[in-house]
Amino acid sequence: MNLNCNFDSRLENIINSYSPLAKWFEKNQEKMAYFGLTHAGCLHFEDNPMINNDIQILGKMANASLSWLENYELTISNKEKAINAAQSIADIYNQDKEKLSDVAKKQYYINLERIKEKVMVKKI
């Protein structure tokens, strides 16, 4: 996956270290870039009644995942950062999926079972 130029270029290797996250970014990064959801703290649409739920929730997902990915002071591996970012996306998806349109449900989905499986393999 090649990361959109609006994101910090250092993130590409971190994102690509974990396939489910790379696939999610590949599907969603252009919309994230269009709405300025390219860095941690990008919550400018949260609770804005003029913005639809799909964009508000994508903003929450972007903020949560990028908060993990952009934390260069963490002493965990890139793959662990990517797994934590993917888990945070899945958590927000599961929490807010009833608010999403049918299109966004498909677009924003990240396979939680696959994440758990990968984490379990890593621990063995």
mmCIF file with all atom_site columns, C-alpha atoms in Angstrom:
data_model
loop_
_atom_site.group_PDB
_atom_site.id
_atom_site.type_symbol
_atom_site.label_atom_id
_atom_site.label_alt_id
_atom_site.label_comp_id
_atom_site.label_asym_id
_atom_site.label_entity_id
_atom_site.label_seq_id
_atom_site.pdbx_PDB_ins_code
_atom_site.Cartn_x
_atom_site.Cartn_y
_atom_site.Cartn_z
_atom_site.occupancy
_atom_site.B_iso_or_equiv
_atom_site.pdbx_formal_charge
_atom_site.auth_seq_id
_atom_site.auth_comp_id
_atom_site.auth_asym_id
_atom_site.auth_atom_id
_atom_site.pdbx_PDB_model_num
ATOM 1   C CA . MET A 1 1   ? 0.000   0.000   0.000  1.00 0.00 ? 1   MET A CA 1
ATOM 2   C CA . ASN A 1 2   ? 1.283   3.437   -0.915 1.00 0.00 ? 2   ASN A CA 1
ATOM 3   C CA . LEU A 1 3   ? 0.244   6.096   1.558  1.00 0.00 ? 3   LEU A CA 1
ATOM 4   C CA . ASN A 1 4   ? -1.336  9.333   0.340  1.00 0.00 ? 4   ASN A CA 1
ATOM 5   C CA . CYS A 1 5   ? 1.130   12.247  0.418  1.00 0.00 ? 5   CYS A CA 1
ATOM 6   C CA . ASN A 1 6   ? -1.031  14.134  2.936  1.00 0.00 ? 6   ASN A CA 1
ATOM 7   C CA . PHE A 1 7   ? -0.024  11.696  5.689  1.00 0.00 ? 7   PHE A CA 1
ATOM 8   C CA . ASP A 1 8   ? 3.335   11.639  7.476  1.00 0.00 ? 8   ASP A CA 1
ATOM 9   C CA . SER A 1 9   ? 5.532   9.538   5.174  1.00 0.00 ? 9   SER A CA 1
ATOM 10  C CA . ARG A 1 10  ? 7.042   7.711   8.173  1.00 0.00 ? 10  ARG A CA 1
ATOM 11  C CA . LEU A 1 11  ? 3.683   5.992   8.703  1.00 0.00 ? 11  LEU A CA 1
ATOM 12  C CA . GLU A 1 12  ? 3.770   3.946   5.510  1.00 0.00 ? 12  GLU A CA 1
ATOM 13  C CA . ASN A 1 13  ? 6.181   1.299   6.835  1.00 0.00 ? 13  ASN A CA 1
ATOM 14  C CA . ILE A 1 14  ? 4.292   1.048   10.110 1.00 0.00 ? 14  ILE A CA 1
ATOM 15  C CA . ILE A 1 15  ? 0.927   0.627   8.377  1.00 0.00 ? 15  ILE A CA 1
ATOM 16  C CA . ASN A 1 16  ? 2.341   -1.900  5.914  1.00 0.00 ? 16  ASN A CA 1
ATOM 17  C CA . SER A 1 17  ? 3.727   -4.005  8.764  1.00 0.00 ? 17  SER A CA 1
ATOM 18  C CA . TYR A 1 18  ? 0.226   -5.347  9.400  1.00 0.00 ? 18  TYR A CA 1
ATOM 19  C CA . SER A 1 19  ? -1.875  -6.458  6.438  1.00 0.00 ? 19  SER A CA 1
ATOM 20  C CA . PRO A 1 20  ? -5.391  -5.812  7.837  1.00 0.00 ? 20  PRO A CA 1
ATOM 21  C CA . LEU A 1 21  ? -4.426  -2.224  8.656  1.00 0.00 ? 21  LEU A CA 1
ATOM 22  C CA . ALA A 1 22  ? -2.765  -1.705  5.278  1.00 0.00 ? 22  ALA A CA 1
ATOM 23  C CA . LYS A 1 23  ? -5.924  -2.931  3.524  1.00 0.00 ? 23  LYS A CA 1
ATOM 24  C CA . TRP A 1 24  ? -8.101  -0.641  5.639  1.00 0.00 ? 24  TRP A CA 1
ATOM 25  C CA . PHE A 1 25  ? -5.908  2.382   4.861  1.00 0.00 ? 25  PHE A CA 1
ATOM 26  C CA . GLU A 1 26  ? -5.874  1.486   1.191  1.00 0.00 ? 26  GLU A CA 1
ATOM 27  C CA . LYS A 1 27  ? -9.697  1.597   1.166  1.00 0.00 ? 27  LYS A CA 1
ATOM 28  C CA . ASN A 1 28  ? -10.094 4.732   3.279  1.00 0.00 ? 28  ASN A CA 1
ATOM 29  C CA . GLN A 1 29  ? -7.050  6.983   2.953  1.00 0.00 ? 29  GLN A CA 1
ATOM 30  C CA . GLU A 1 30  ? -8.328  9.088   0.046  1.00 0.00 ? 30  GLU A CA 1
ATOM 31  C CA . LYS A 1 31  ? -11.518 10.007  1.917  1.00 0.00 ? 31  LYS A CA 1
ATOM 32  C CA . MET A 1 32  ? -9.436  10.669  5.044  1.00 0.00 ? 32  MET A CA 1
ATOM 33  C CA . ALA A 1 33  ? -7.123  12.959  3.074  1.00 0.00 ? 33  ALA A CA 1
ATOM 34  C CA . TYR A 1 34  ? -10.040 14.772  1.446  1.00 0.00 ? 34  TYR A CA 1
ATOM 35  C CA . PHE A 1 35  ? -11.558 15.597  4.836  1.00 0.00 ? 35  PHE A CA 1
ATOM 36  C CA . GLY A 1 36  ? -8.227  16.418  6.516  1.00 0.00 ? 36  GLY A CA 1
ATOM 37  C CA . LEU A 1 37  ? -8.213  13.309  8.719  1.00 0.00 ? 37  LEU A CA 1
ATOM 38  C CA . THR A 1 38  ? -4.504  12.704  8.248  1.00 0.00 ? 38  THR A CA 1
ATOM 39  C CA . HIS A 1 39  ? -3.022  13.200  11.701 1.00 0.00 ? 39  HIS A CA 1
ATOM 40  C CA . ALA A 1 40  ? -3.699  12.422  15.329 1.00 0.00 ? 40  ALA A CA 1
ATOM 41  C CA . GLY A 1 41  ? -6.047  14.942  16.874 1.00 0.00 ? 41  GLY A CA 1
ATOM 42  C CA . CYS A 1 42  ? -8.144  15.230  13.719 1.00 0.00 ? 42  CYS A CA 1
ATOM 43  C CA . LEU A 1 43  ? -11.446 15.467  15.565 1.00 0.00 ? 43  LEU A CA 1
ATOM 44  C CA . HIS A 1 44  ? -12.650 18.672  13.899 1.00 0.00 ? 44  HIS A CA 1
ATOM 45  C CA . PHE A 1 45  ? -15.866 16.934  12.726 1.00 0.00 ? 45  PHE A CA 1
ATOM 46  C CA . GLU A 1 46  ? -16.743 15.242  15.998 1.00 0.00 ? 46  GLU A CA 1
ATOM 47  C CA . ASP A 1 47  ? -20.160 16.344  17.278 1.00 0.00 ? 47  ASP A CA 1
ATOM 48  C CA . ASN A 1 48  ? -20.626 18.718  14.329 1.00 0.00 ? 48  ASN A CA 1
ATOM 49  C CA . PRO A 1 49  ? -24.329 18.509  13.386 1.00 0.00 ? 49  PRO A CA 1
ATOM 50  C CA . MET A 1 50  ? -23.532 19.661  9.829  1.00 0.00 ? 50  MET A CA 1
ATOM 51  C CA . ILE A 1 51  ? -21.396 16.569  9.134  1.00 0.00 ? 51  ILE A CA 1
ATOM 52  C CA . ASN A 1 52  ? -22.961 13.158  8.580  1.00 0.00 ? 52  ASN A CA 1
ATOM 53  C CA . ASN A 1 53  ? -22.294 10.191  10.856 1.00 0.00 ? 53  ASN A CA 1
ATOM 54  C CA . ASP A 1 54  ? -20.096 8.390   8.304  1.00 0.00 ? 54  ASP A CA 1
ATOM 55  C CA . ILE A 1 55  ? -17.532 11.217  8.285  1.00 0.00 ? 55  ILE A CA 1
ATOM 56  C CA . GLN A 1 56  ? -17.719 11.776  12.047 1.00 0.00 ? 56  GLN A CA 1
ATOM 57  C CA . ILE A 1 57  ? -17.030 8.089   12.689 1.00 0.00 ? 57  ILE A CA 1
ATOM 58  C CA . LEU A 1 58  ? -14.251 7.966   10.098 1.00 0.00 ? 58  LEU A CA 1
ATOM 59  C CA . GLY A 1 59  ? -12.702 10.912  11.952 1.00 0.00 ? 59  GLY A CA 1
ATOM 60  C CA . LYS A 1 60  ? -12.836 8.985   15.218 1.00 0.00 ? 60  LYS A CA 1
ATOM 61  C CA . MET A 1 61  ? -11.241 5.967   13.532 1.00 0.00 ? 61  MET A CA 1
ATOM 62  C CA . ALA A 1 62  ? -8.542  8.119   11.951 1.00 0.00 ? 62  ALA A CA 1
ATOM 63  C CA . ASN A 1 63  ? -7.737  9.864   15.220 1.00 0.00 ? 63  ASN A CA 1
ATOM 64  C CA . ALA A 1 64  ? -7.586  6.631   17.220 1.00 0.00 ? 64  ALA A CA 1
ATOM 65  C CA . SER A 1 65  ? -5.434  4.769   14.720 1.00 0.00 ? 65  SER A CA 1
ATOM 66  C CA . LEU A 1 66  ? -3.108  7.686   13.975 1.00 0.00 ? 66  LEU A CA 1
ATOM 67  C CA . SER A 1 67  ? -2.632  8.326   17.693 1.00 0.00 ? 67  SER A CA 1
ATOM 68  C CA . TRP A 1 68  ? -1.031  4.889   17.891 1.00 0.00 ? 68  TRP A CA 1
ATOM 69  C CA . LEU A 1 69  ? 0.871   5.156   14.630 1.00 0.00 ? 69  LEU A CA 1
ATOM 70  C CA . GLU A 1 70  ? 2.292   8.640   15.184 1.00 0.00 ? 70  GLU A CA 1
ATOM 71  C CA . ASN A 1 71  ? 3.518   7.979   18.700 1.00 0.00 ? 71  ASN A CA 1
ATOM 72  C CA . TYR A 1 72  ? 7.208   7.626   17.863 1.00 0.00 ? 72  TYR A CA 1
ATOM 73  C CA . GLU A 1 73  ? 8.180   7.565   21.537 1.00 0.00 ? 73  GLU A CA 1
ATOM 74  C CA . LEU A 1 74  ? 6.476   4.221   22.201 1.00 0.00 ? 74  LEU A CA 1
ATOM 75  C CA . THR A 1 75  ? 8.947   1.413   22.787 1.00 0.00 ? 75  THR A CA 1
ATOM 76  C CA . ILE A 1 76  ? 6.882   -1.205  20.974 1.00 0.00 ? 76  ILE A CA 1
ATOM 77  C CA . SER A 1 77  ? 7.490   -2.557  17.490 1.00 0.00 ? 77  SER A CA 1
ATOM 78  C CA . ASN A 1 78  ? 5.940   -1.083  14.380 1.00 0.00 ? 78  ASN A CA 1
ATOM 79  C CA . LYS A 1 79  ? 3.789   -4.187  14.015 1.00 0.00 ? 79  LYS A CA 1
ATOM 80  C CA . GLU A 1 80  ? 2.513   -3.831  17.587 1.00 0.00 ? 80  GLU A CA 1
ATOM 81  C CA . LYS A 1 81  ? 1.620   -0.206  16.872 1.00 0.00 ? 81  LYS A CA 1
ATOM 82  C CA . ALA A 1 82  ? -0.184  -1.289  13.719 1.00 0.00 ? 82  ALA A CA 1
ATOM 83  C CA . ILE A 1 83  ? -2.082  -4.046  15.561 1.00 0.00 ? 83  ILE A CA 1
ATOM 84  C CA . ASN A 1 84  ? -3.144  -1.580  18.262 1.00 0.00 ? 84  ASN A CA 1
ATOM 85  C CA . ALA A 1 85  ? -4.231  0.915   15.587 1.00 0.00 ? 85  ALA A CA 1
ATOM 86  C CA . ALA A 1 86  ? -6.268  -1.786  13.846 1.00 0.00 ? 86  ALA A CA 1
ATOM 87  C CA . GLN A 1 87  ? -7.830  -2.839  17.137 1.00 0.00 ? 87  GLN A CA 1
ATOM 88  C CA . SER A 1 88  ? -8.843  0.754   17.872 1.00 0.00 ? 88  SER A CA 1
ATOM 89  C CA . ILE A 1 89  ? -10.508 0.999   14.438 1.00 0.00 ? 89  ILE A CA 1
ATOM 90  C CA . ALA A 1 90  ? -12.386 -2.254  15.090 1.00 0.00 ? 90  ALA A CA 1
ATOM 91  C CA . ASP A 1 91  ? -13.504 -1.051  18.524 1.00 0.00 ? 91  ASP A CA 1
ATOM 92  C CA . ILE A 1 92  ? -14.919 2.189   17.120 1.00 0.00 ? 92  ILE A CA 1
ATOM 93  C CA . TYR A 1 93  ? -16.562 0.314   14.253 1.00 0.00 ? 93  TYR A CA 1
ATOM 94  C CA . ASN A 1 94  ? -18.278 -2.088  16.643 1.00 0.00 ? 94  ASN A CA 1
ATOM 95  C CA . GLN A 1 95  ? -19.339 0.746   18.943 1.00 0.00 ? 95  GLN A CA 1
ATOM 96  C CA . ASP A 1 96  ? -20.775 2.955   16.176 1.00 0.00 ? 96  ASP A CA 1
ATOM 97  C CA . LYS A 1 97  ? -21.743 0.612   13.324 1.00 0.00 ? 97  LYS A CA 1
ATOM 98  C CA . GLU A 1 98  ? -25.490 1.141   13.853 1.00 0.00 ? 98  GLU A CA 1
ATOM 99  C CA . LYS A 1 99  ? -24.978 4.830   13.006 1.00 0.00 ? 99  LYS A CA 1
ATOM 100 C CA . LEU A 1 100 ? -23.188 4.076   9.714  1.00 0.00 ? 100 LEU A CA 1
ATOM 101 C CA . SER A 1 101 ? -24.730 3.930   6.262  1.00 0.00 ? 101 SER A CA 1
ATOM 102 C CA . ASP A 1 102 ? -24.656 0.561   4.500  1.00 0.00 ? 102 ASP A CA 1
ATOM 103 C CA . VAL A 1 103 ? -21.873 1.804   2.223  1.00 0.00 ? 103 VAL A CA 1
ATOM 104 C CA . ALA A 1 104 ? -19.755 2.981   5.180  1.00 0.00 ? 104 ALA A CA 1
ATOM 105 C CA . LYS A 1 105 ? -20.334 -0.306  7.032  1.00 0.00 ? 105 LYS A CA 1
ATOM 106 C CA . LYS A 1 106 ? -18.605 -2.112  4.161  1.00 0.00 ? 106 LYS A CA 1
ATOM 107 C CA . GLN A 1 107 ? -15.951 0.542   3.642  1.00 0.00 ? 107 GLN A CA 1
ATOM 108 C CA . TYR A 1 108 ? -14.890 0.967   7.278  1.00 0.00 ? 108 TYR A CA 1
ATOM 109 C CA . TYR A 1 109 ? -15.028 -2.679  8.324  1.00 0.00 ? 109 TYR A CA 1
ATOM 110 C CA . ILE A 1 110 ? -11.803 -4.253  9.540  1.00 0.00 ? 110 ILE A CA 1
ATOM 111 C CA . ASN A 1 111 ? -11.886 -7.967  10.317 1.00 0.00 ? 111 ASN A CA 1
ATOM 112 C CA . LEU A 1 112 ? -11.649 -8.244  14.109 1.00 0.00 ? 112 LEU A CA 1
ATOM 113 C CA . GLU A 1 113 ? -11.400 -12.039 14.036 1.00 0.00 ? 113 GLU A CA 1
ATOM 114 C CA . ARG A 1 114 ? -8.436  -11.774 11.720 1.00 0.00 ? 114 ARG A CA 1
ATOM 115 C CA . ILE A 1 115 ? -6.837  -9.282  14.107 1.00 0.00 ? 115 ILE A CA 1
ATOM 116 C CA . LYS A 1 116 ? -7.334  -11.601 17.081 1.00 0.00 ? 116 LYS A CA 1
ATOM 117 C CA . GLU A 1 117 ? -5.939  -14.493 15.085 1.00 0.00 ? 117 GLU A CA 1
ATOM 118 C CA . LYS A 1 118 ? -2.839  -12.498 14.142 1.00 0.00 ? 118 LYS A CA 1
ATOM 119 C CA . VAL A 1 119 ? -2.281  -11.368 17.723 1.00 0.00 ? 119 VAL A CA 1
ATOM 120 C CA . MET A 1 120 ? -2.590  -14.930 18.996 1.00 0.00 ? 120 MET A CA 1
ATOM 121 C CA . VAL A 1 121 ? -0.086  -16.174 16.407 1.00 0.00 ? 121 VAL A CA 1
ATOM 122 C CA . LYS A 1 122 ? 2.317   -13.422 17.461 1.00 0.00 ? 122 LYS A CA 1
ATOM 123 C CA . LYS A 1 123 ? 2.121   -14.436 21.139 1.00 0.00 ? 123 LYS A CA 1
ATOM 124 C CA . ILE A 1 124 ? 2.850   -18.129 20.556 1.00 0.00 ? 124 ILE A CA 1
#
